[in-house]
Short mmCIF file of C-alpha atoms in Angstrom, two decimals:
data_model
loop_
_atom_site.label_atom_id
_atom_site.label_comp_id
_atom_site.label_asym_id
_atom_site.label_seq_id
_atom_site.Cartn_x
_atom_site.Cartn_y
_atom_site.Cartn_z
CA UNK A 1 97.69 88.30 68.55
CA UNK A 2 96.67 88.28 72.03
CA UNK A 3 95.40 84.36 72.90
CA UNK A 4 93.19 86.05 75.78
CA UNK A 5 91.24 89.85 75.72
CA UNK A 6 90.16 91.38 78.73
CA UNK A 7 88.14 93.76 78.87
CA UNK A 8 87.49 96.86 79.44
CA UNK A 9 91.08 97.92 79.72
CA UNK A 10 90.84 100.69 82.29
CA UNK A 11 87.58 100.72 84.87
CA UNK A 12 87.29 103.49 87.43
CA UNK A 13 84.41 103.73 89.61
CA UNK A 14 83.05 105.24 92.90
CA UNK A 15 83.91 103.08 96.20
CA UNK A 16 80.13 100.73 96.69
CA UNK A 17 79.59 100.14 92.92
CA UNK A 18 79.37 96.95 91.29
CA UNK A 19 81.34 95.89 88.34
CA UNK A 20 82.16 93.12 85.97
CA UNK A 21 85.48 92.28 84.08
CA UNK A 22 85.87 90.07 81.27
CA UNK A 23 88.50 87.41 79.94
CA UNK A 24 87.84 86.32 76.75
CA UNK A 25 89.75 83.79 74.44
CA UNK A 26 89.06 81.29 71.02
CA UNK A 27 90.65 78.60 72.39
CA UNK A 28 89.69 76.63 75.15
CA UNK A 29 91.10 76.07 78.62
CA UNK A 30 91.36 73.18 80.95
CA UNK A 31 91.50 75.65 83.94
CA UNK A 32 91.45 79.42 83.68
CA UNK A 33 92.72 81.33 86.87
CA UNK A 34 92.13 85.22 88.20
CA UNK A 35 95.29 86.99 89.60
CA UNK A 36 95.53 90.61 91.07
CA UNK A 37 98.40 92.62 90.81
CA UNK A 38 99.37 95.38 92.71
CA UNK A 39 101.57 97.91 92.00
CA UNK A 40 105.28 96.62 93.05
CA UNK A 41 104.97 93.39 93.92
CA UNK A 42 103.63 90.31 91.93
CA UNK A 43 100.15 88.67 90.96
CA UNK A 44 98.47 86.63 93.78
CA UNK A 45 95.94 83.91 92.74
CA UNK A 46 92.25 84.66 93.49
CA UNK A 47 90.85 81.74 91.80
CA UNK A 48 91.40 78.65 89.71
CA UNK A 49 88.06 77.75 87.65
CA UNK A 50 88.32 73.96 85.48
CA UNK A 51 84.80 73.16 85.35
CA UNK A 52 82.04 74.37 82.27
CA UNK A 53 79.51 76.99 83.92
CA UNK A 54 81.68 76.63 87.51
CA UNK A 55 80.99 79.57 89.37
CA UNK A 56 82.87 80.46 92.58
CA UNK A 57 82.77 83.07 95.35
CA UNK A 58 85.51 84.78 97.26
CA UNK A 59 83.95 87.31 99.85
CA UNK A 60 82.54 89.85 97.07
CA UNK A 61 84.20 88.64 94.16
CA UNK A 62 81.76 86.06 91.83
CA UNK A 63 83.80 84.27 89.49
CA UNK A 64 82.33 82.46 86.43
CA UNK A 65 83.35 80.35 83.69
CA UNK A 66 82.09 80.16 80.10
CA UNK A 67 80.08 76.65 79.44
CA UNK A 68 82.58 76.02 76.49
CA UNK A 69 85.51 76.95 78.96
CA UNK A 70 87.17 79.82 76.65
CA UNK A 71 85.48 82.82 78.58
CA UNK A 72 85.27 83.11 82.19
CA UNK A 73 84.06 86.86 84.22
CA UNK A 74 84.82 88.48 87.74
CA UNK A 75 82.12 90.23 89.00
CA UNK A 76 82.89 92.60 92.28
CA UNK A 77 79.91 93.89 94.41
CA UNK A 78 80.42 96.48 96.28
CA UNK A 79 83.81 97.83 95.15
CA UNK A 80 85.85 99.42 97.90
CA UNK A 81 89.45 100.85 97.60
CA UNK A 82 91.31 97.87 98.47
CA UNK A 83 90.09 96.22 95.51
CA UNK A 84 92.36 98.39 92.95
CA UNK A 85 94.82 97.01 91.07
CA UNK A 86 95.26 95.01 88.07
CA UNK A 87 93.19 92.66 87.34
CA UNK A 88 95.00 89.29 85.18
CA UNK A 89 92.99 86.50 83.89
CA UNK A 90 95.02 83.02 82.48
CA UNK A 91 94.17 79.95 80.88
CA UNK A 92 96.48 76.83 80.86
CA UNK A 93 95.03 74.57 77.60
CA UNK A 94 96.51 71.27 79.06
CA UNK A 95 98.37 69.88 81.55
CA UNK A 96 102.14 70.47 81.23
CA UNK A 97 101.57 73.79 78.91
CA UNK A 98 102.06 77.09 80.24
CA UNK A 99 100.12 79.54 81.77
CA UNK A 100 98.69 82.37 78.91
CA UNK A 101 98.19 85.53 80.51
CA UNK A 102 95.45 88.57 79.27
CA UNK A 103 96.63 92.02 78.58
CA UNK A 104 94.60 92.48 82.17
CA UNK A 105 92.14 95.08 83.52
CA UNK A 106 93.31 97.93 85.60
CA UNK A 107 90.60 98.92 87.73
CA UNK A 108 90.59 102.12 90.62
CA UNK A 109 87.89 102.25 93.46
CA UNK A 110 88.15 105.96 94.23
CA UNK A 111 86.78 106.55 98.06
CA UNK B 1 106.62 78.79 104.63
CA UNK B 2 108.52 80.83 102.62
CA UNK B 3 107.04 82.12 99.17
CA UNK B 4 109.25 82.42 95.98
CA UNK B 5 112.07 84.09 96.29
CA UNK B 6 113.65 86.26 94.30
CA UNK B 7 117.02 88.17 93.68
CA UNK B 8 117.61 90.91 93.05
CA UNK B 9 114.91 92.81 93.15
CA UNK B 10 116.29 95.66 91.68
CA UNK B 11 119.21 94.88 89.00
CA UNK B 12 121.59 98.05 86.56
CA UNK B 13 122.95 97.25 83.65
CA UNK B 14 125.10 98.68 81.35
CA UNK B 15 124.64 97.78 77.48
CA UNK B 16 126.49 95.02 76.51
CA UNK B 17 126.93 93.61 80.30
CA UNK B 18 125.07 90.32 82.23
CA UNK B 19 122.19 90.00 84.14
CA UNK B 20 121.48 87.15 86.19
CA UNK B 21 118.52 86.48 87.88
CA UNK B 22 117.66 84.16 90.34
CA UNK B 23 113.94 82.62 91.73
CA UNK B 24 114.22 80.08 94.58
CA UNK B 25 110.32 78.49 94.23
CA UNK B 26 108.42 77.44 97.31
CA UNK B 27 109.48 74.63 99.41
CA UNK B 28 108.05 71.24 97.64
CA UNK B 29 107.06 73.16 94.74
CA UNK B 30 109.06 71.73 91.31
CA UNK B 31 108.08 73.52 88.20
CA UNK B 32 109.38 76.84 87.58
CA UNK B 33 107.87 79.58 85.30
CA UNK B 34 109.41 82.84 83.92
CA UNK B 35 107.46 85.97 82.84
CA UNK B 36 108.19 89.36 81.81
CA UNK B 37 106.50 92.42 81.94
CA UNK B 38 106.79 95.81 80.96
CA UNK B 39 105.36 98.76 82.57
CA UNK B 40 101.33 99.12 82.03
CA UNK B 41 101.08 95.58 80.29
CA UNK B 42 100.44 91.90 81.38
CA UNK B 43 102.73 88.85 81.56
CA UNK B 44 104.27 88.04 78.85
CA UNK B 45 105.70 84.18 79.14
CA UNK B 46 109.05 83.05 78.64
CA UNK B 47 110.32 79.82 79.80
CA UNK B 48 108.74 77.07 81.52
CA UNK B 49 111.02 74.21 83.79
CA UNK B 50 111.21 71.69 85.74
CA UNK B 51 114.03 70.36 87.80
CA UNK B 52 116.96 69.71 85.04
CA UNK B 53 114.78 70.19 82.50
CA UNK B 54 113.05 72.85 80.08
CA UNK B 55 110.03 72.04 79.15
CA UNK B 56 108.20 75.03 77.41
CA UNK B 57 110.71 78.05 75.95
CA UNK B 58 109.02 78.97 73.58
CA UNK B 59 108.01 82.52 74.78
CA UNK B 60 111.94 82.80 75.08
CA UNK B 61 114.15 85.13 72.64
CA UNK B 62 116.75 82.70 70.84
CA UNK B 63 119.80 85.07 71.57
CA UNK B 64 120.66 86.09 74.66
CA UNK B 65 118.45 84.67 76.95
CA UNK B 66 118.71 81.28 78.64
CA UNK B 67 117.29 79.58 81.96
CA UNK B 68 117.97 76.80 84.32
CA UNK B 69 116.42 75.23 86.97
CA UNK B 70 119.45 72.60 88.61
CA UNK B 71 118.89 69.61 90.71
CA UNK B 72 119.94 72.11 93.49
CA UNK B 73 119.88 75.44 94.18
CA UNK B 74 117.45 78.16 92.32
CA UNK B 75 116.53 78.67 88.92
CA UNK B 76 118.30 81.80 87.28
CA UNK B 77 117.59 83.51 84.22
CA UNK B 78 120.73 84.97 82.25
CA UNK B 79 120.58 87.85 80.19
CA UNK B 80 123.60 88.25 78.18
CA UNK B 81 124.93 91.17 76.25
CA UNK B 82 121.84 93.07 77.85
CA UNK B 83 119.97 96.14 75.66
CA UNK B 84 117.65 98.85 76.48
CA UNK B 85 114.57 96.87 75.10
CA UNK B 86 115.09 94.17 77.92
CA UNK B 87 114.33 96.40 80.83
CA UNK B 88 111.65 95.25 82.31
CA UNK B 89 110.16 92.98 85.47
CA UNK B 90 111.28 89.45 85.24
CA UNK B 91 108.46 87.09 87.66
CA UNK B 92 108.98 83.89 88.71
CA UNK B 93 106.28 81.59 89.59
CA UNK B 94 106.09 78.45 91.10
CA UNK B 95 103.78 75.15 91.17
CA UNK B 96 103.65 71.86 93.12
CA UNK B 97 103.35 69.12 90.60
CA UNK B 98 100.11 68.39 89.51
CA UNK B 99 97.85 71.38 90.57
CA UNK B 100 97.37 74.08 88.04
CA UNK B 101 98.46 77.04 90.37
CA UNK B 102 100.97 79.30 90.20
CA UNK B 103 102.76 81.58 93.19
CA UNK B 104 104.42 84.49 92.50
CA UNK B 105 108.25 86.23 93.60
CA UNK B 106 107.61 89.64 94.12
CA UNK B 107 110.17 90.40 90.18
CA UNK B 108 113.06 91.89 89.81
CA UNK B 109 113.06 94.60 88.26
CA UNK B 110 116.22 95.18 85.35
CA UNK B 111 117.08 98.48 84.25
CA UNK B 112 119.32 98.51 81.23
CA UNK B 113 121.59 101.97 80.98
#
């Protein structure tokens, strides 16, 4: 049993379309982070959220995290090709715990 | 500023051999993670350290696998008596203590004959 879903799986869209991914969980995080992965090397942090309702931006990415901290979303405007890759949310419950990675979303921005 | 380190990045085995695998983390950073992934899937966890100390393994098989992370030098994961089902990419991440982030080797990557 997966401890975080993302959703949707798979997302392929046309390069200037906006999107939303979604990391999803029963359990509650202290902090929930976004990685992307691309294909090769290894996930690089976009964000780290720890705050009910926090909502950061990164350039074109809009991150958001659930009021009762167990669901956050990434929302890209925009999409261009240098924005595919995998997609990997993960929660931490406390401090000292490991990090819990999602099954991650796999998007492609086709030109 | 170097980022984590790790070696080999590309590692063949034979059944029934060794694989060791080594993550040096960033420079001031002192908790060490483990993850494994197969192809098409996210990270699965393994082992969690600290400097001469484990503090989370619970993501980690009880045969065949151990880790350390010694007062010097870099944290290695050991694979003994290796089998097909453990190929995979083995990540290391690093932290610096007390901030929930982790930064990421680039894997090595274990193919098991």
């Amino acid at each position: 049993t997966q401890l975080l879903e993302q959703s949707p799986q798979f997302l392929s869209i046309q390069e200037g379309e906006n999107l939303t991914v979604y990391c999803n969980s029963s359990s509650v995080f202290s902090s929930l982070q976004w990685y992307r992965q691309e294909p090769g090397e290894g996930p690089v942090l976009l964000v780290t959220v720890v705050t009910g309702g926090e909502v950061k931006k990164l350039k074109r990415l809009t991150f958001q995290f659930g009021d009762a901290r167990k669901d956050s979303s990434l929302h890209i405007t925009a999409a261009q090709p240098g924005d595919t890759g995998l997609y990997l949310c993960a929660g931490a419950r406390d401090y000292g715990q490991n990090f819990v990675f999602g099954p991650g979303t796999r998007l492609s921005v086709l030109p | 500023n170097a980022g984590v380190m790790q070696n080999p990045r590309h590692l063949v085995r034979r059944r029934g051999q060794e694989a060791r695998l080594r993550c040096s983390p960033m420079k001031g950073h002192s908790h060490v993670y483990w993850y494994r992934q197969l192809p098409e899937e996210g990270l699965k966890f393994m082992v969690y350290l600290q400097k001469e100390n484990i503090i989370d393994e619970s993501g980690m098989p009880k045969e065949r696998f151990s880790a350390e992370f010694p007062k010097e030098g870099p944290s290695i994961l050991r694979i003994q008596q290796v089998v097909r089902g453990d190929s995979a990419a083995y990540f290391c991440a690093s932290s610096p203590q007390g901030e929930r982030k982790l930064f990421f080797g680039e894997g090595s990557r274990l193919t098991v004959l």
